[in-house]
Coordinates of C-alpha atoms in Angstrom, one line a residue:
M143 CA 42.5 122.5 -55.7
A144 CA 39.2 124.7 -54.9
A145 CA 36.1 122.5 -53.9
P146 CA 33.8 121.9 -56.9
E147 CA 31.0 124.9 -55.7
L148 CA 27.8 123.5 -54.3
D149 CA 24.2 123.3 -56.8
S150 CA 22.6 125.6 -53.8
D151 CA 23.6 126.7 -50.7
V152 CA 20.3 124.7 -48.8
L153 CA 18.5 121.8 -50.7
I154 CA 15.4 120.6 -48.6
V155 CA 14.0 117.3 -49.6
G156 CA 9.9 117.4 -48.8
S157 CA 7.8 120.4 -50.6
G158 CA 4.8 119.9 -47.9
A159 CA 3.7 122.5 -45.0
S160 CA 7.2 122.3 -43.3
G161 CA 9.6 122.3 -46.7
A162 CA 7.4 124.7 -48.3
A163 CA 7.6 127.4 -45.2
A164 CA 11.3 126.8 -45.2
A165 CA 12.2 127.3 -48.9
W166 CA 10.5 131.6 -47.7
S167 CA 11.8 131.3 -44.9
L168 CA 15.9 130.5 -46.2
S169 CA 15.3 132.0 -49.5
R170 CA 14.8 135.3 -48.1
R171 CA 17.7 135.2 -46.4
G172 CA 19.4 135.5 -50.2
L173 CA 20.3 131.0 -50.1
R174 CA 20.6 130.0 -53.0
V175 CA 17.9 126.8 -52.1
T176 CA 16.6 124.0 -53.9
C177 CA 13.5 122.0 -53.4
L178 CA 13.3 118.4 -54.8
E179 CA 9.4 117.0 -54.6
Q180 CA 8.8 113.6 -56.0
G181 CA 4.8 114.7 -56.9
R182 CA 4.1 117.1 -59.0
W183 CA 2.1 120.4 -59.4
V184 CA -1.6 119.3 -59.4
E185 CA -3.7 121.3 -60.6
P186 CA -7.3 122.2 -59.8
S187 CA -8.8 120.8 -62.9
D188 CA -7.9 117.5 -61.6
Y189 CA -9.0 117.6 -58.4
A190 CA -11.9 115.0 -57.3
H191 CA -14.1 118.9 -56.1
S192 CA -15.7 119.3 -58.5
R193 CA -16.5 115.9 -60.3
P194 CA -19.9 114.4 -59.9
D195 CA -17.9 111.2 -58.7
Y196 CA -16.3 113.0 -55.7
E197 CA -17.7 110.7 -53.3
L198 CA -16.0 107.6 -55.5
A199 CA -12.6 109.3 -56.1
R200 CA -12.4 110.1 -52.8
Q201 CA -11.8 106.7 -52.4
T202 CA -9.8 106.3 -55.0
S203 CA -8.2 108.0 -57.7
F204 CA -8.3 110.4 -55.3
A205 CA -8.3 108.9 -51.9
K206 CA -5.4 109.9 -48.7
D207 CA -4.0 106.8 -48.8
P208 CA -1.3 106.4 -51.4
N209 CA -1.3 102.1 -51.7
V210 CA -5.3 102.9 -52.5
R211 CA -4.3 106.4 -54.8
G212 CA -1.9 104.8 -56.6
W213 CA -0.1 108.1 -58.1
A214 CA 2.4 107.1 -60.7
E215 CA 4.7 109.6 -57.8
D216 CA 3.5 107.4 -55.2
Y217 CA 5.7 105.5 -53.0
P218 CA 3.6 101.9 -51.0
I219 CA 3.2 101.4 -47.1
N220 CA 3.7 98.3 -45.4
N221 CA 0.8 98.8 -43.0
S222 CA 0.1 95.1 -42.3
G223 CA 1.0 95.7 -38.7
T224 CA -1.3 98.8 -38.0
P225 CA -4.9 99.1 -37.2
I226 CA -4.0 102.8 -38.1
Y227 CA -3.2 103.4 -42.0
P228 CA -0.7 105.9 -42.6
L229 CA -2.4 109.0 -45.0
M230 CA -0.4 111.2 -47.1
V231 CA -0.3 112.8 -50.8
N232 CA 2.9 113.4 -52.5
A233 CA 2.8 116.3 -54.7
V234 CA 4.2 120.3 -53.9
G235 CA 2.2 121.8 -51.5
G236 CA 2.1 117.4 -50.0
S237 CA -1.2 116.2 -47.5
T238 CA -1.7 120.0 -48.0
V239 CA -3.7 119.0 -51.7
H240 CA -5.6 116.6 -49.7
W241 CA -7.1 119.2 -45.9
S242 CA -9.2 120.4 -44.3
G243 CA -7.6 123.0 -42.9
H244 CA -8.4 122.9 -39.1
F245 CA -5.4 124.6 -37.5
P246 CA -5.3 125.1 -32.9
R247 CA -2.2 125.1 -32.0
M248 CA -0.8 122.8 -28.9
R249 CA -1.0 124.3 -25.7
P250 CA 2.4 125.5 -23.2
S251 CA 1.7 122.0 -21.0
D252 CA 1.4 119.9 -24.4
F253 CA 5.5 121.2 -24.1
R254 CA 6.1 120.1 -20.6
V255 CA 4.9 116.6 -20.6
R256 CA 7.4 114.6 -18.1
T257 CA 7.2 117.8 -15.7
L258 CA 3.8 118.1 -15.8
D259 CA 2.8 114.6 -15.6
G260 CA 5.9 112.0 -15.7
V261 CA 5.8 110.5 -19.0
A262 CA 7.3 111.3 -21.7
D263 CA 9.8 114.0 -22.8
D264 CA 9.5 117.5 -22.7
W265 CA 10.7 119.5 -25.7
P266 CA 13.8 120.9 -25.7
F267 CA 11.3 124.9 -26.0
T268 CA 8.9 126.1 -24.3
Y269 CA 4.6 127.4 -26.1
W270 CA 6.5 131.1 -25.3
D271 CA 9.2 130.6 -28.0
L272 CA 7.3 128.7 -30.6
E273 CA 5.0 131.5 -29.7
P274 CA 6.6 134.4 -32.8
Y275 CA 6.4 132.1 -35.4
Y276 CA 2.2 130.8 -34.0
D277 CA 1.9 134.1 -35.3
L278 CA 4.3 134.3 -38.5
N279 CA 2.7 131.5 -40.2
D280 CA -0.8 132.6 -39.0
S281 CA -0.2 136.1 -41.5
M282 CA 1.5 134.4 -43.9
V283 CA -0.8 131.4 -44.2
G284 CA -4.3 133.6 -43.8
V285 CA -6.1 131.8 -40.8
S286 CA -10.1 132.4 -39.5
G287 CA -10.8 132.1 -36.3
L288 CA -11.2 134.5 -33.1
A289 CA -8.9 135.9 -30.9
G290 CA -9.5 134.8 -26.5
D291 CA -10.3 131.6 -26.2
P292 CA -9.7 132.1 -22.3
G293 CA -8.4 127.6 -22.9
N294 CA -5.8 129.1 -24.2
P295 CA -2.9 131.8 -24.5
P296 CA -3.6 134.8 -26.3
R297 CA -2.7 135.2 -29.8
S298 CA -3.2 137.9 -33.0
P299 CA -6.0 138.8 -33.9
R300 CA -7.4 135.7 -36.4
Q301 CA -6.7 137.2 -40.4
T302 CA -10.2 137.3 -40.9
P303 CA -13.3 136.2 -38.8
P304 CA -14.6 132.1 -37.8
L305 CA -16.1 130.1 -39.9
A306 CA -20.4 131.3 -40.3
F307 CA -21.9 128.7 -37.7
D308 CA -25.0 127.1 -39.3
A309 CA -27.6 124.1 -38.2
G310 CA -25.7 122.0 -37.2
C311 CA -23.3 123.7 -35.0
E312 CA -27.5 124.8 -33.2
A313 CA -27.0 121.9 -32.4
Y314 CA -23.6 121.5 -31.3
L315 CA -23.5 124.6 -29.3
R316 CA -27.0 122.7 -27.2
G317 CA -25.2 120.4 -26.6
L318 CA -22.1 121.4 -24.8
E319 CA -24.2 124.3 -23.2
K320 CA -26.6 121.7 -21.4
L321 CA -23.6 120.1 -19.6
G322 CA -21.4 123.9 -19.3
W323 CA -18.8 122.5 -21.6
H324 CA -16.0 124.8 -23.0
W325 CA -16.0 125.3 -26.6
W326 CA -14.6 127.4 -29.1
P327 CA -15.2 128.6 -32.0
C328 CA -12.1 126.9 -34.0
D329 CA -8.9 128.2 -36.2
N330 CA -9.6 127.2 -39.3
A331 CA -6.6 127.2 -42.0
L332 CA -9.7 128.2 -44.6
I333 CA -9.9 132.4 -45.1
S334 CA -13.5 133.6 -45.0
E335 CA -12.6 137.2 -46.4
P336 CA -11.2 137.9 -49.4
F337 CA -6.8 137.4 -48.2
G338 CA -3.1 137.7 -49.5
E339 CA -3.4 137.8 -53.3
N340 CA -5.8 136.6 -56.1
R341 CA -7.6 134.7 -52.7
S342 CA -11.4 134.8 -53.1
P343 CA -12.8 132.9 -49.7
C344 CA -14.6 130.0 -48.9
N345 CA -17.8 130.1 -50.4
C346 CA -19.1 126.8 -47.5
C347 CA -19.5 124.4 -51.0
G348 CA -18.1 121.3 -49.2
P349 CA -16.1 118.5 -49.1
C350 CA -12.2 120.9 -49.0
D351 CA -10.4 117.4 -48.4
I352 CA -10.1 116.6 -52.3
G353 CA -9.0 119.8 -53.6
C354 CA -10.3 123.5 -53.1
P355 CA -10.5 125.3 -56.0
I356 CA -10.6 128.6 -55.4
G357 CA -7.7 128.6 -53.2
A358 CA -9.4 129.3 -50.1
M359 CA -8.0 126.9 -48.3
S360 CA -4.6 128.3 -47.4
S361 CA -2.5 125.3 -47.9
A362 CA 1.2 125.5 -48.6
H363 CA 1.2 125.5 -52.9
V364 CA -1.2 128.4 -52.5
T365 CA 0.3 130.5 -49.5
Y366 CA 4.5 129.6 -48.9
W367 CA 5.5 128.5 -52.4
P368 CA 4.0 131.7 -55.3
K369 CA 6.6 133.8 -52.7
A370 CA 8.8 131.5 -52.6
L371 CA 9.6 130.5 -56.0
S372 CA 9.2 134.7 -56.9
Q373 CA 12.7 135.3 -54.9
G374 CA 14.2 132.6 -56.5
V375 CA 14.2 129.1 -54.9
Q376 CA 14.3 126.3 -57.5
L377 CA 11.5 123.5 -57.8
I378 CA 12.3 120.0 -59.2
T379 CA 9.0 118.3 -59.7
H380 CA 9.3 115.2 -59.8
A381 CA 12.4 114.4 -58.7
R382 CA 12.4 111.1 -56.7
V383 CA 15.0 110.5 -53.3
E384 CA 17.2 107.6 -52.8
Q385 CA 19.0 108.8 -50.8
I386 CA 21.2 111.7 -48.2
T387 CA 24.4 111.7 -49.7
V388 CA 27.3 112.1 -46.8
D389 CA 31.4 112.9 -47.0
R390 CA 33.9 110.1 -45.1
A391 CA 33.5 113.1 -42.4
G392 CA 30.1 111.4 -42.2
R393 CA 28.5 115.9 -43.3
A394 CA 25.9 115.6 -45.6
T395 CA 26.6 116.8 -49.2
G396 CA 23.4 116.8 -50.8
A397 CA 21.2 114.2 -53.0
L398 CA 21.0 110.9 -55.2
Y399 CA 16.9 111.4 -57.4
Y400 CA 15.4 109.9 -60.5
D401 CA 13.9 111.9 -62.3
D402 CA 10.9 112.4 -64.5
Q403 CA 12.8 110.4 -67.3
G404 CA 14.1 107.9 -65.0
V405 CA 17.5 109.1 -64.4
R406 CA 19.9 109.1 -61.6
R407 CA 20.9 112.3 -61.0
S408 CA 22.4 114.2 -58.1
Q409 CA 22.1 117.8 -56.0
T410 CA 24.5 118.9 -54.1
A411 CA 24.5 122.2 -51.3
G412 CA 26.1 122.9 -47.9
V413 CA 22.5 121.9 -45.9
V414 CA 20.5 119.3 -45.9
V415 CA 16.1 119.8 -44.8
M416 CA 14.7 116.6 -44.5
A417 CA 10.8 117.5 -45.2
A418 CA 9.7 114.1 -46.4
N419 CA 7.0 114.1 -43.6
G420 CA 7.2 111.3 -40.7
V421 CA 7.0 108.3 -42.9
G422 CA 9.0 110.0 -45.5
T423 CA 11.8 111.6 -43.5
P424 CA 13.3 108.3 -41.9
R425 CA 12.8 106.0 -44.6
L426 CA 15.0 107.8 -46.2
L427 CA 17.4 108.2 -43.2
L428 CA 17.9 104.8 -42.8
N429 CA 18.7 103.7 -46.3
S430 CA 21.0 106.2 -46.4
T431 CA 24.3 104.1 -46.0
S432 CA 27.4 104.5 -45.5
A433 CA 30.7 103.7 -44.1
R434 CA 29.9 105.8 -41.0
F435 CA 26.5 105.5 -40.6
P436 CA 26.3 101.8 -41.6
N437 CA 22.1 101.8 -39.2
G438 CA 21.0 104.8 -42.1
L439 CA 22.2 108.5 -40.9
A440 CA 22.2 110.5 -37.6
N441 CA 20.9 107.4 -36.5
D442 CA 23.8 105.7 -34.1
S443 CA 20.9 106.4 -31.8
G444 CA 18.4 103.8 -33.2
I445 CA 16.0 105.7 -33.0
V446 CA 15.5 107.4 -36.1
G447 CA 12.3 106.0 -37.1
A448 CA 11.8 105.5 -33.4
Y449 CA 8.9 106.4 -31.3
L450 CA 6.0 107.6 -34.3
M451 CA 3.3 108.7 -32.7
F452 CA -0.8 108.9 -34.6
H453 CA -3.5 110.7 -33.5
P454 CA -6.3 108.2 -32.6
V455 CA -9.0 109.2 -34.2
A456 CA -12.8 107.9 -33.0
F457 CA -16.0 109.3 -35.5
V458 CA -19.5 109.6 -33.3
S459 CA -22.3 110.9 -34.9
G460 CA -25.8 111.4 -34.0
V461 CA -28.6 111.6 -36.2
F462 CA -31.3 114.7 -35.3
E463 CA -35.2 114.9 -35.8
E464 CA -34.2 118.3 -37.3
V465 CA -32.5 118.6 -40.4
V466 CA -28.2 119.6 -39.1
N467 CA -27.4 119.7 -42.6
G468 CA -24.4 117.8 -41.4
Q469 CA -22.7 117.1 -45.9
R470 CA -22.8 120.9 -46.1
G471 CA -19.6 123.2 -45.6
P472 CA -16.4 123.2 -45.0
I473 CA -14.9 120.1 -44.1
G474 CA -13.0 120.5 -40.8
G475 CA -13.8 121.8 -37.1
L476 CA -15.7 124.1 -36.8
M477 CA -16.4 123.7 -32.7
N478 CA -13.7 123.1 -30.3
C479 CA -14.2 121.0 -27.2
Q480 CA -10.9 121.2 -25.3
E481 CA -13.0 120.5 -21.8
F482 CA -10.4 118.0 -21.1
Y483 CA -7.9 118.2 -23.2
E484 CA -5.4 118.3 -19.7
T485 CA -4.6 115.4 -17.0
D486 CA -7.1 114.3 -14.8
L487 CA -5.9 111.4 -12.8
A488 CA -9.2 110.2 -11.8
R489 CA -10.0 109.6 -15.2
G490 CA -8.0 106.7 -15.3
F491 CA -5.2 107.5 -17.4
V492 CA -2.9 110.3 -18.3
R493 CA -3.6 113.8 -20.9
G494 CA -6.3 113.9 -22.7
F495 CA -8.7 114.9 -25.8
E496 CA -10.8 117.3 -27.5
L497 CA -13.8 117.5 -29.3
Q498 CA -14.1 118.8 -32.6
L499 CA -17.2 119.1 -34.1
S500 CA -16.7 117.9 -38.1
R501 CA -19.1 117.6 -41.5
S502 CA -21.0 114.0 -42.3
V503 CA -20.3 113.0 -45.8
G504 CA -22.3 112.9 -49.2
P505 CA -25.8 110.8 -50.0
L506 CA -23.6 108.0 -51.4
S507 CA -21.7 107.2 -48.4
V508 CA -24.2 107.5 -45.3
A509 CA -25.7 104.5 -48.5
N510 CA -22.4 102.5 -47.4
G511 CA -22.0 103.2 -43.9
G512 CA -20.0 107.0 -44.3
I513 CA -17.3 107.4 -42.3
L514 CA -19.1 105.4 -39.2
G515 CA -19.7 101.7 -41.1
H516 CA -22.9 100.9 -40.4
P517 CA -24.3 101.5 -43.9
V518 CA -28.1 102.3 -44.8
P519 CA -30.0 99.0 -45.1
W520 CA -30.6 97.7 -48.3
G521 CA -34.2 96.7 -49.5
S522 CA -37.9 98.7 -48.9
E523 CA -36.7 100.1 -46.1
H524 CA -32.8 102.1 -47.6
H525 CA -35.0 104.9 -49.2
E526 CA -36.5 105.8 -45.4
A527 CA -33.5 105.4 -44.0
L528 CA -31.8 107.7 -45.9
R529 CA -33.8 109.9 -45.6
S530 CA -33.4 110.1 -41.9
R531 CA -30.1 109.8 -42.2
Y532 CA -28.9 111.8 -44.6
A533 CA -28.9 116.0 -43.7
H534 CA -30.0 115.0 -40.2
T535 CA -26.3 113.7 -39.2
M536 CA -22.9 115.4 -37.7
T537 CA -20.2 114.4 -36.5
T538 CA -17.3 114.7 -33.8
S539 CA -13.7 114.0 -34.3
V540 CA -12.3 112.2 -30.2
M541 CA -8.8 113.1 -31.3
L542 CA -6.9 111.8 -28.7
E543 CA -2.8 113.1 -27.3
D544 CA -0.5 109.7 -28.3
L545 CA 2.4 109.5 -26.3
P546 CA 4.8 108.1 -27.4
E547 CA 6.3 104.7 -27.6
P548 CA 9.9 103.2 -29.3
E549 CA 8.1 100.2 -30.5
N550 CA 6.0 102.0 -32.9
R551 CA 7.8 103.2 -35.1
V552 CA 9.5 103.5 -39.3
T553 CA 11.7 100.8 -41.0
L554 CA 12.0 99.5 -44.2
D555 CA 10.0 96.5 -45.5
P556 CA 12.7 93.9 -46.8
G557 CA 10.8 93.0 -49.5
L558 CA 8.7 95.8 -50.5
T559 CA 9.8 98.4 -52.8
D560 CA 8.7 101.5 -54.8
A561 CA 9.0 102.3 -58.5
H562 CA 12.7 102.5 -58.2
G563 CA 13.4 99.7 -56.5
I564 CA 14.2 102.1 -53.3
P565 CA 12.9 100.0 -49.9
A566 CA 9.1 101.2 -48.6
P567 CA 8.2 101.4 -45.6
R568 CA 6.7 99.9 -43.4
V569 CA 4.7 100.5 -40.4
E570 CA 4.8 98.7 -37.3
Y571 CA 2.2 100.8 -34.3
R572 CA 0.0 99.5 -31.4
V573 CA -2.7 101.2 -29.5
G574 CA -1.1 101.1 -26.6
E575 CA -3.1 100.6 -22.7
N576 CA -3.3 104.4 -22.1
T577 CA -4.6 105.3 -25.0
Q578 CA -6.6 102.3 -24.7
R579 CA -8.5 103.7 -21.7
M580 CA -9.1 107.3 -23.0
L581 CA -10.2 105.5 -26.1
E582 CA -13.3 104.5 -23.9
F583 CA -13.9 107.4 -22.0
S584 CA -13.9 109.9 -24.5
I585 CA -16.6 108.2 -26.4
A586 CA -18.7 108.1 -24.0
R587 CA -17.7 111.5 -23.1
A588 CA -19.1 112.4 -27.4
R589 CA -22.1 109.7 -26.6
E590 CA -23.2 111.7 -23.1
L591 CA -22.9 116.1 -25.9
F592 CA -24.6 113.8 -28.6
E593 CA -27.4 113.3 -25.9
A594 CA -27.4 116.4 -24.6
A595 CA -28.0 117.8 -28.1
G596 CA -31.0 115.5 -28.8
A597 CA -29.8 113.6 -31.4
V598 CA -32.6 110.2 -31.4
E599 CA -29.2 108.1 -33.0
I600 CA -25.9 107.6 -32.1
L601 CA -23.5 105.9 -34.4
V602 CA -19.6 105.4 -33.2
D603 CA -16.7 104.1 -35.3
P604 CA -14.5 103.3 -32.0
L605 CA -10.8 103.3 -33.3
V606 CA -10.7 104.8 -37.7
Q607 CA -8.9 102.6 -39.3
E608 CA -8.0 105.5 -41.8
S609 CA -7.2 108.3 -40.2
G610 CA -2.7 108.5 -40.0
W611 CA -3.1 111.7 -41.1
H612 CA -0.9 113.2 -38.6
L613 CA 2.7 111.5 -39.0
M614 CA 4.8 112.8 -35.6
G615 CA 7.9 111.8 -33.6
T616 CA 10.3 108.9 -35.9
C617 CA 13.6 111.8 -35.9
R618 CA 11.9 113.5 -33.0
M619 CA 13.5 116.6 -30.8
G620 CA 15.4 116.5 -27.3
D621 CA 19.3 117.3 -25.4
D622 CA 19.9 114.4 -25.0
P623 CA 21.5 111.7 -28.6
E624 CA 20.4 109.7 -26.3
R625 CA 16.8 109.9 -26.9
S626 CA 16.7 111.9 -29.5
V627 CA 18.4 112.3 -33.2
I628 CA 18.0 116.4 -33.5
N629 CA 18.4 119.1 -31.3
G630 CA 16.3 122.3 -30.6
W631 CA 17.0 124.5 -33.7
G632 CA 16.2 120.7 -35.6
Q633 CA 19.9 120.0 -36.4
A634 CA 21.2 116.4 -36.5
H635 CA 23.5 115.4 -33.3
E636 CA 25.6 112.8 -36.2
C637 CA 26.1 115.3 -38.5
P638 CA 25.0 118.7 -37.8
N639 CA 24.7 120.1 -41.5
L640 CA 21.6 117.8 -41.8
F641 CA 18.7 119.4 -40.7
V642 CA 15.4 117.7 -39.9
I643 CA 12.1 119.9 -39.6
D644 CA 8.1 118.3 -40.2
G645 CA 6.1 116.8 -38.1
S646 CA 9.0 114.2 -37.4
T647 CA 10.0 116.5 -35.1
F648 CA 7.6 116.3 -32.0
T649 CA 8.9 115.1 -29.4
T650 CA 4.8 114.6 -27.9
S651 CA 1.5 114.7 -29.8
A652 CA -0.2 117.0 -28.3
A653 CA -3.1 116.5 -28.6
V654 CA -4.9 118.9 -32.2
N655 CA -3.5 118.7 -35.9
P656 CA 0.1 119.7 -36.2
T657 CA 0.1 121.5 -39.4
S658 CA 0.0 125.2 -37.0
T659 CA 2.9 123.3 -35.2
I660 CA 5.0 122.3 -37.9
Q661 CA 4.6 125.0 -39.8
A662 CA 5.9 127.5 -36.9
V663 CA 9.2 124.3 -36.2
A664 CA 10.1 125.0 -39.5
L665 CA 10.0 128.8 -39.4
R666 CA 11.6 128.3 -36.3
C667 CA 14.6 126.1 -37.4
A668 CA 14.7 128.1 -40.4
D669 CA 14.8 131.0 -39.1
W670 CA 18.4 130.2 -36.7
L671 CA 20.2 128.3 -39.7
G672 CA 19.2 131.3 -41.9
K673 CA 21.0 133.0 -39.3
N674 CA 23.8 131.0 -38.8
Y675 CA 24.1 128.9 -42.4
R676 CA 27.8 129.9 -42.7
A677 CA 28.7 128.5 -39.4
V678 CA 27.0 125.3 -39.9
A679 CA 27.8 124.8 -43.9
A680 CA 32.6 125.3 -42.8

């Protein structure tokens, strides 16, 4: 008897940065692609961006933390065991809906940490293997920036010029130049000139992280999804995946999910691709138990969920006598300093960090302590103190490379579930010794920078609790099945027609925002899968 026809050739779980890129890549080869997304299309009219109470919305109904936001399509996360809270959005476009668009690439050394520094592991490919997919991704989404940075490998011309510098950039640059530290305009997935179809350039209106209503931000629902849908991809929203199904031989057959009416449905495919982020993907694999995989799908090694990496972040702000208008304009990085990026053992730690010039926040947030936990005093001195900070403050985000440690992991919570009874993830994470030493050193350098720039007051949050934007490492790549979940093409060692392509693939974290690399890796994996689909699905 002939086998039943599959619903699709490839089933992708998750429609964010990686899932969108893979859907576009695979569908252009003629493959039938279906994507399951448990969230919805968030319309520009739904963004908190243009609301008069946008600062309240950022902390409540449009918060980055799903435990605070509490949308119907969210799932809870037990974050009681971590000083850094995971942040994500369940929606078409994933967390790129709720994004600042900072878009640097990793450096060549980031792929060879074991070889160069004797810690962590090397990636199963090099920067140069990934470079064509970085270029392809940039050309698809649109990046503002400036090629020619002598501190990084050459790259293709940026699609649009760098975002405009302002008074805050001038103050920051004053400190960098005085210290002689290397800097360069940031790459941002935020266009500064018209690019693509019906996309307006950035108008510097501000709070990008609660939605870009004009489409200047190169979010996945603006860039990849229109093209993928035009190529025939089926996108099913409000599809809450419960588990990945397997046959008796242990090959993936599809997924079980709940639709928007709460009806349990199945979707079959020749290949399953996980793109549900560094928390969501291990959660679903761990919940996908079977006779062949009693500890979770592709988890004979026990590595699924292990080696969780964030980017520990400190915020250091300088308050200036002059007006720097840190509250205006794009919230992502405008200037980047990688003076301390590579290992120098004289500093007392391996690997390094970068200093990103970021924006300040609005008046309500400044009054309540802003992003730094230093509230303006109430009472008779309140207005004078508020005036001295508001429009006078610039912030540097100190972003550190996080080493992979097996104790930092995502597991299934024994009691907490989502609205459909699916076990919620539990995050267990501690700041490692190397990271702690790096934090102390990096904060001192940020202080030094603002002192050189002429700040009259310096405010510090030494470890930002709500900074778990970057979820990496929980289904890591590698050549050794005992130390990794997938190979260099995203293919699971133990389940050859299961692929993982999101941030959980990262072998190491680097010290830069990961989305550019996530999408480049997804495109590389999808390119290989598209060329080898028949052999993989057979």
